[in-house]
Short mmCIF file of C-alpha atoms and ligand atoms in Angstrom, two decimals:
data_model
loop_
_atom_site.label_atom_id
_atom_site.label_comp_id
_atom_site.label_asym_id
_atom_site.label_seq_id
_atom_site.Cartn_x
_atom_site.Cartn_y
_atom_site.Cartn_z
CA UNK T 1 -13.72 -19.74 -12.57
CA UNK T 2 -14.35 -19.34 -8.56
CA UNK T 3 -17.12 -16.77 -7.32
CA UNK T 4 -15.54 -13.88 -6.00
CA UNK T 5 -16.04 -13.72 -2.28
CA UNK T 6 -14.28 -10.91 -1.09
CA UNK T 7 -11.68 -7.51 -2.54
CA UNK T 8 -8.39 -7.14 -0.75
CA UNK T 9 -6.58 -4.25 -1.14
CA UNK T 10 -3.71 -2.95 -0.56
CA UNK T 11 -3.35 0.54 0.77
CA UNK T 12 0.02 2.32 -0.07
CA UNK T 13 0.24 3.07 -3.85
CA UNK T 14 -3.00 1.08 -4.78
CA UNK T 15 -6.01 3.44 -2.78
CA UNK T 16 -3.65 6.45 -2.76
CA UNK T 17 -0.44 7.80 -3.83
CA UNK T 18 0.94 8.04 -0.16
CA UNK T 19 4.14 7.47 -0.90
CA UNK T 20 5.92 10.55 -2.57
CA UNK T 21 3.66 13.08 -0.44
CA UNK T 22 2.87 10.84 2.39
CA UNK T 23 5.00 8.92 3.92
CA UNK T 24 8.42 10.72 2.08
CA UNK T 25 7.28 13.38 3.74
CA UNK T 26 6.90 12.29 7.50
CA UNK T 27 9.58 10.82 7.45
CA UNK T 28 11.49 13.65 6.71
CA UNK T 29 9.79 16.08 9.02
CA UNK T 30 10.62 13.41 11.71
CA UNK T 31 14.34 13.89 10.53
CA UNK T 32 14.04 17.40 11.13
CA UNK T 33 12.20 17.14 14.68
CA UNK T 34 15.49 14.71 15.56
CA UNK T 35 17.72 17.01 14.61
CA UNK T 36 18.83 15.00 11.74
CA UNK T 37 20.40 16.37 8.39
CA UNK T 38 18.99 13.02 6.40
CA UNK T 39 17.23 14.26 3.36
CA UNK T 40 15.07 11.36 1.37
CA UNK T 41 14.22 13.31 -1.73
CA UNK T 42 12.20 11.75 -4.72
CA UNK T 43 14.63 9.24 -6.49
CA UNK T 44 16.24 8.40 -2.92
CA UNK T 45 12.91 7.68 -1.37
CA UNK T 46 12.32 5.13 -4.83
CA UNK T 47 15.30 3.39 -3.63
CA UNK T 48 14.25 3.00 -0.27
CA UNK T 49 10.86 1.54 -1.48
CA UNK T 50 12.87 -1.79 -1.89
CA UNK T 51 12.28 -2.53 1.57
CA UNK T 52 8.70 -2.48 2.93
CA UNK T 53 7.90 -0.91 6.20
CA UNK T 54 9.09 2.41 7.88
CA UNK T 55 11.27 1.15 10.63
CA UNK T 56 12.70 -1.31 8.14
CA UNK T 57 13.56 1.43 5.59
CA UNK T 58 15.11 3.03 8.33
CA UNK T 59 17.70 0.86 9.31
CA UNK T 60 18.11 0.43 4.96
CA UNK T 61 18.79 3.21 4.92
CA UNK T 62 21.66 3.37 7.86
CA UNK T 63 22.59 0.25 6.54
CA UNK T 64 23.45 1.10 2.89
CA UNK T 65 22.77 4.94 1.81
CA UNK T 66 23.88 6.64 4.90
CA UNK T 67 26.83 3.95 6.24
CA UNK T 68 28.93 7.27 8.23
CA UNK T 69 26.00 8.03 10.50
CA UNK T 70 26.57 6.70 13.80
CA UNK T 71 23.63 5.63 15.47
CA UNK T 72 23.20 5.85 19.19
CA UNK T 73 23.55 2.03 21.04
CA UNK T 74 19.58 1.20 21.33
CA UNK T 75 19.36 1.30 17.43
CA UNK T 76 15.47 -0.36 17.74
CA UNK T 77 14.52 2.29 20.08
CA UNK T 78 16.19 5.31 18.51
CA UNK T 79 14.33 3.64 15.28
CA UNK T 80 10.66 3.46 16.73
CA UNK T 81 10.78 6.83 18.29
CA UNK T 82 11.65 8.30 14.79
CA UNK T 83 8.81 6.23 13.29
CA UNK T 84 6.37 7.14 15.91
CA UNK T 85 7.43 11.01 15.16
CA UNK T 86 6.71 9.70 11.40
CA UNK T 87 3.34 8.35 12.06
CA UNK T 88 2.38 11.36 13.47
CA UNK T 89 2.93 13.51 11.02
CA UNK T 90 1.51 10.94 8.28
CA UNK T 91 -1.73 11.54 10.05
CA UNK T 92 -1.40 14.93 10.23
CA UNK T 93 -0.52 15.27 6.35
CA UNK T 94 -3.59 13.36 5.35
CA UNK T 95 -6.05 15.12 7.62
CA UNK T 96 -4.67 18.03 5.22
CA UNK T 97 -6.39 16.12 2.82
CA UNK T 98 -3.36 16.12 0.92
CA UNK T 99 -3.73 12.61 -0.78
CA UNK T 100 -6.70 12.03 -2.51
CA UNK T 101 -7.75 8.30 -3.34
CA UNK T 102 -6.73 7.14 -7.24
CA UNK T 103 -9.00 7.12 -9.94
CA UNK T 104 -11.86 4.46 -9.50
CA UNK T 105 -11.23 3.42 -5.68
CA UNK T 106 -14.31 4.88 -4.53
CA UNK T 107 -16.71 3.55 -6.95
CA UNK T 108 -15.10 0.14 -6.89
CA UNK T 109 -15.39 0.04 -3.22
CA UNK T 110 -18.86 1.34 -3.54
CA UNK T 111 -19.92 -1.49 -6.08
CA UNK T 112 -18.50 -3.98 -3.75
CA UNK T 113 -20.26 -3.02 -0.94
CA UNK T 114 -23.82 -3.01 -3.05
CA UNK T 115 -23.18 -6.15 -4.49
CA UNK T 116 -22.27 -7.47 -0.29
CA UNK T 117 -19.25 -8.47 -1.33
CA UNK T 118 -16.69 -8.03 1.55
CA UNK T 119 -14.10 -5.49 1.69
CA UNK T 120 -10.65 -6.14 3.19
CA UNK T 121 -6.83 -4.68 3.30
CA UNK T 122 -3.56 -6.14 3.14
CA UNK T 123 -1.26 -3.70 4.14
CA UNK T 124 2.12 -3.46 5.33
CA UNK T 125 1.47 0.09 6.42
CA UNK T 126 0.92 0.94 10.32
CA UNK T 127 -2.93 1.01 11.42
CA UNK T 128 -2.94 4.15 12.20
CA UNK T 129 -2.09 5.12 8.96
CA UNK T 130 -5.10 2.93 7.09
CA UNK T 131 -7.25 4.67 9.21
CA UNK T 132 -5.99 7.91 8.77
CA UNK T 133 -6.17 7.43 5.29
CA UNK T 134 -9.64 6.34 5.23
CA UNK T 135 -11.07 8.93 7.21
CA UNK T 136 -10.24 11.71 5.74
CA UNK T 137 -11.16 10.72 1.95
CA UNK T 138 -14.08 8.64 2.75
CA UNK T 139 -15.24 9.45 6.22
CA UNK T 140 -14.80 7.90 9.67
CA UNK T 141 -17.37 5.29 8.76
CA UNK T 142 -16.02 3.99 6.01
CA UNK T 143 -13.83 2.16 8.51
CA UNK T 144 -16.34 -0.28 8.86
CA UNK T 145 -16.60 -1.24 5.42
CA UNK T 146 -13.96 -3.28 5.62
CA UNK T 147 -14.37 -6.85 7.42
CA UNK T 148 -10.77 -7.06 7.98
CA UNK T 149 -8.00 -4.87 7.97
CA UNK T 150 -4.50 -6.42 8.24
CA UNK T 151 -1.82 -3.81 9.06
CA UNK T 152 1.63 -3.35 9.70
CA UNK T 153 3.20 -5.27 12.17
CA UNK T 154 0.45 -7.67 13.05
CA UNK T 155 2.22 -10.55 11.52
CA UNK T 156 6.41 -10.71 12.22
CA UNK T 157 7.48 -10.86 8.33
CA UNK T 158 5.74 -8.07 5.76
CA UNK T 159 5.41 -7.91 2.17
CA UNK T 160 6.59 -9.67 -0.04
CA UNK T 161 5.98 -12.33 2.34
CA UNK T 162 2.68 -13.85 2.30
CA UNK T 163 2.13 -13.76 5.77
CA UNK T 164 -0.48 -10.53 5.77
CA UNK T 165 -2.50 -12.48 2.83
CA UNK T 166 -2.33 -15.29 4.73
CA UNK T 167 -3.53 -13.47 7.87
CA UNK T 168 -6.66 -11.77 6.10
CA UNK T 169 -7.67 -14.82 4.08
CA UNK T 170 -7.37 -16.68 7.22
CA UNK T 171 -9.77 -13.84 9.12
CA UNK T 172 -12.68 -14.01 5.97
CA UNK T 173 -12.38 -17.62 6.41
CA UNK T 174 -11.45 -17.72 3.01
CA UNK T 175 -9.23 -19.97 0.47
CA UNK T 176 -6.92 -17.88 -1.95
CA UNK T 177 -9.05 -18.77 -5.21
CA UNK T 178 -12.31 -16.81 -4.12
CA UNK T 179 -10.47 -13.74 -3.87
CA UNK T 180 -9.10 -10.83 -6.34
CA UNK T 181 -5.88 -8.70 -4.52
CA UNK T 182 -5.45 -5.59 -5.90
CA UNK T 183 -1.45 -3.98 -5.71
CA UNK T 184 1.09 -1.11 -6.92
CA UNK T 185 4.41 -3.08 -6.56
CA UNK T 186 6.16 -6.31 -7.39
CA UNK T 187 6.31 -6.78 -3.73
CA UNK T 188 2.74 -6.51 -2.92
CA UNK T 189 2.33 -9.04 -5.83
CA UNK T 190 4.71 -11.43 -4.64
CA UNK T 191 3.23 -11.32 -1.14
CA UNK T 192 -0.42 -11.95 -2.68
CA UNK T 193 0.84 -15.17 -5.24
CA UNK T 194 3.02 -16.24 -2.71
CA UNK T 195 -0.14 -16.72 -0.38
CA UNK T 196 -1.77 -18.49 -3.25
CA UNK T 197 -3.73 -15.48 -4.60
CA UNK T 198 -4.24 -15.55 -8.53
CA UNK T 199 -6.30 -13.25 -8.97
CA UNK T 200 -4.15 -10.23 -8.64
CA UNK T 201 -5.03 -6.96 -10.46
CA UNK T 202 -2.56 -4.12 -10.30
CA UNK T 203 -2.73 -0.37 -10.66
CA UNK T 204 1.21 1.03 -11.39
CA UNK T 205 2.16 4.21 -10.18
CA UNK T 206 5.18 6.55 -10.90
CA UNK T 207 7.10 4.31 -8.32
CA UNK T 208 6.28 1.38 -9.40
CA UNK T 209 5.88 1.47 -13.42
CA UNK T 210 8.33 -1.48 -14.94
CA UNK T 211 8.69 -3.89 -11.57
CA UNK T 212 7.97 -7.57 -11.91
CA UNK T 213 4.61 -7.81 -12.64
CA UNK T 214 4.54 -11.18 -14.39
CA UNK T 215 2.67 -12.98 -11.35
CA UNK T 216 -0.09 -10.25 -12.25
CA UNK T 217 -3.75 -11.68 -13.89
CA UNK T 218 -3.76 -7.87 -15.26
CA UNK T 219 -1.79 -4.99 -15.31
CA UNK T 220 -3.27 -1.44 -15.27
CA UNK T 221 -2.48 2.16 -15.10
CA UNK T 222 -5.73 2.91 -12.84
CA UNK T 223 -8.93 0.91 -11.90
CA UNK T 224 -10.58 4.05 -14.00
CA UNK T 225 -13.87 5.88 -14.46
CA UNK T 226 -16.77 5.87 -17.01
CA UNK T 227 -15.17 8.53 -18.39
CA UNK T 228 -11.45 7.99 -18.08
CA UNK T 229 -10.82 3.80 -19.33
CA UNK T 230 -7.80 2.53 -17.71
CA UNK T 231 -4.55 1.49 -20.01
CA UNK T 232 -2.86 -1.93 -19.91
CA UNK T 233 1.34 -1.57 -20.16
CA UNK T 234 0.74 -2.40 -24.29
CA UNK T 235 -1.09 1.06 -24.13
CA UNK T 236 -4.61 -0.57 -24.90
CA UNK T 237 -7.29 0.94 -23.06
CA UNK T 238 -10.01 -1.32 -21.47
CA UNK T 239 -13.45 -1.11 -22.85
CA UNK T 240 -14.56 0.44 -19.14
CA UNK T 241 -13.30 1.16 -16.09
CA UNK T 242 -12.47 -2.18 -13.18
CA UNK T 243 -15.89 -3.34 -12.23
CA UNK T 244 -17.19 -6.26 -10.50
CA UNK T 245 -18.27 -7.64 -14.00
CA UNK T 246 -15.13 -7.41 -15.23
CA UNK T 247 -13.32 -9.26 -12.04
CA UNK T 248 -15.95 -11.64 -12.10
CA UNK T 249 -14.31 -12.70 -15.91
CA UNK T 250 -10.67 -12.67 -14.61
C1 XBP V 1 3.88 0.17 1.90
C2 XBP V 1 5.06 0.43 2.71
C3 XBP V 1 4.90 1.16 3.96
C4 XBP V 1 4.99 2.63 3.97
C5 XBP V 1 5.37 3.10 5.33
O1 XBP V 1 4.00 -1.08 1.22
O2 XBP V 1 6.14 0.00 2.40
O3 XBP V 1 5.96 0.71 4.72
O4 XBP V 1 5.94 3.07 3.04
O5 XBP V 1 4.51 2.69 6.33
P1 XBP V 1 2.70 -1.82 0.67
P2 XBP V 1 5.03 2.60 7.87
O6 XBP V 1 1.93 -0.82 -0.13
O7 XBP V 1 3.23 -2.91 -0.21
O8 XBP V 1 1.92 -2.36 1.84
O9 XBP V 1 6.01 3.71 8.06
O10 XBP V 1 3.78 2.79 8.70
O11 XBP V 1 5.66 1.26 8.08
MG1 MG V 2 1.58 -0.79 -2.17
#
């Protein structure tokens, strides 16, 4: 078994639960600002998850779920100006504090940082976003606890391509085997094995309970607390919570 030299995570679904009250919600107060009647409610915003990135849901959704909408003839700029609208209100939604980190995030990233093992995120969410996020559960200077941040559209193909793995591992200086990836979705997992990641812990959320996870080393219902074990899919609850000594054994 290879030393583990360095936690990626990713961001959406994994640290928080940003999609349902995050994200779903931007975008749809974007809508509104636009004028637009589009409505993504719950199960419509599930569907949507299928593709990965904002602007790239967008046009999804033009594309198959709203096919009558005529959009006007600069369809990429009519699409960033309605993500920039989104992004905007993402950030102002989380300075709300209205998405709190998931069970276990904060002592895991806590233990890591004891232990000098480096901290880094694979996301295919915009920057602006991460940081967002960040600040306003852990604090502005929790920033710098991570040595790299990959975000967004930094590299030209996102998840489940393996290019923003490939990107961070490449930034740590790292090869795929010294690392454990942590993920919600079949696509973050894909995007993380793809880029030769085995280690690949993942935490499931209402979204993403029942995808593909068979490219997983484990899969769990939350990285838990002393007090609150996490459950593997079988129901089985791990003696104690995701620790370093227990990624150390994966
Ligand atoms: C997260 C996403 C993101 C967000 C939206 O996927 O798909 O696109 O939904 O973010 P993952 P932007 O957790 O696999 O990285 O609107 O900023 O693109
Ligand atoms: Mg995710």
């Amino acid at each position: 078994m290879s030393e583990v030299k360095a936690l990626i995570f990713d961001v959406d679904g994994t640290l928080a639960d940003t999609e349902r009250d995050g994200h779903r919600v931007a975008f749809n107060r974007a809508f509104v600002d636009a004028g637009l009647d589009w409505d993504w409610d719950v199960a419509l915003y599930g569907k949507l998850l299928v593709v990965t990135g904002g602007k790239e849901r967008i046009k999804y959704y033009l594309r198959d779920f709203n096919t009558t909408f005529v959009p006007p003839e600069d369809l990429d700029g009519f699409v960033a100006g309605l993500h920039a609208a989104k992004t905007e209100h993402y950030k102002a939604l989380m300075a709300e504090g209205r998405v709190p980190l998931r069970p276990g995030v904060e002592r895991l990233l806590r233990e890591a940082r004891s232990a000098g093992i480096p901290l880094a995120i694979a996301t295919t969410t915009t920057m602006d976003n991460v940081i967002s996020l960040l600040e306003n559960t852990l604090g502005a200077e929790s920033i710098g606890w991570f040595a790299e941040i990959g975000a967004g559209d930094i590299v030209p193909a996102k998840k489940p391509a393996p290019d923003i793995y490939l990107w961070v591992l490449e930034r740590l200086g790292l090869a795929p085997e010294h690392v454990v990836a942590f993920e919600d979705s079949g696509h973050g997992v894909t995007s993380a094995a793809e880029a030769g990641i085995t280690r690949i812990v993942v935490t499931t959320n209402g979204y993403t309970h029942g995808q593909d996870f068979s490219r997983a080393r484990m899969v769990l219902d939350q990285f838990g607390e002393p007090g609150m074990l996490p459950r593997r899919a079988d129901g089985d609850s791990l003696p104690g919570p995701v620790d370093l000594v227990l990624l150390a054994a994966l």
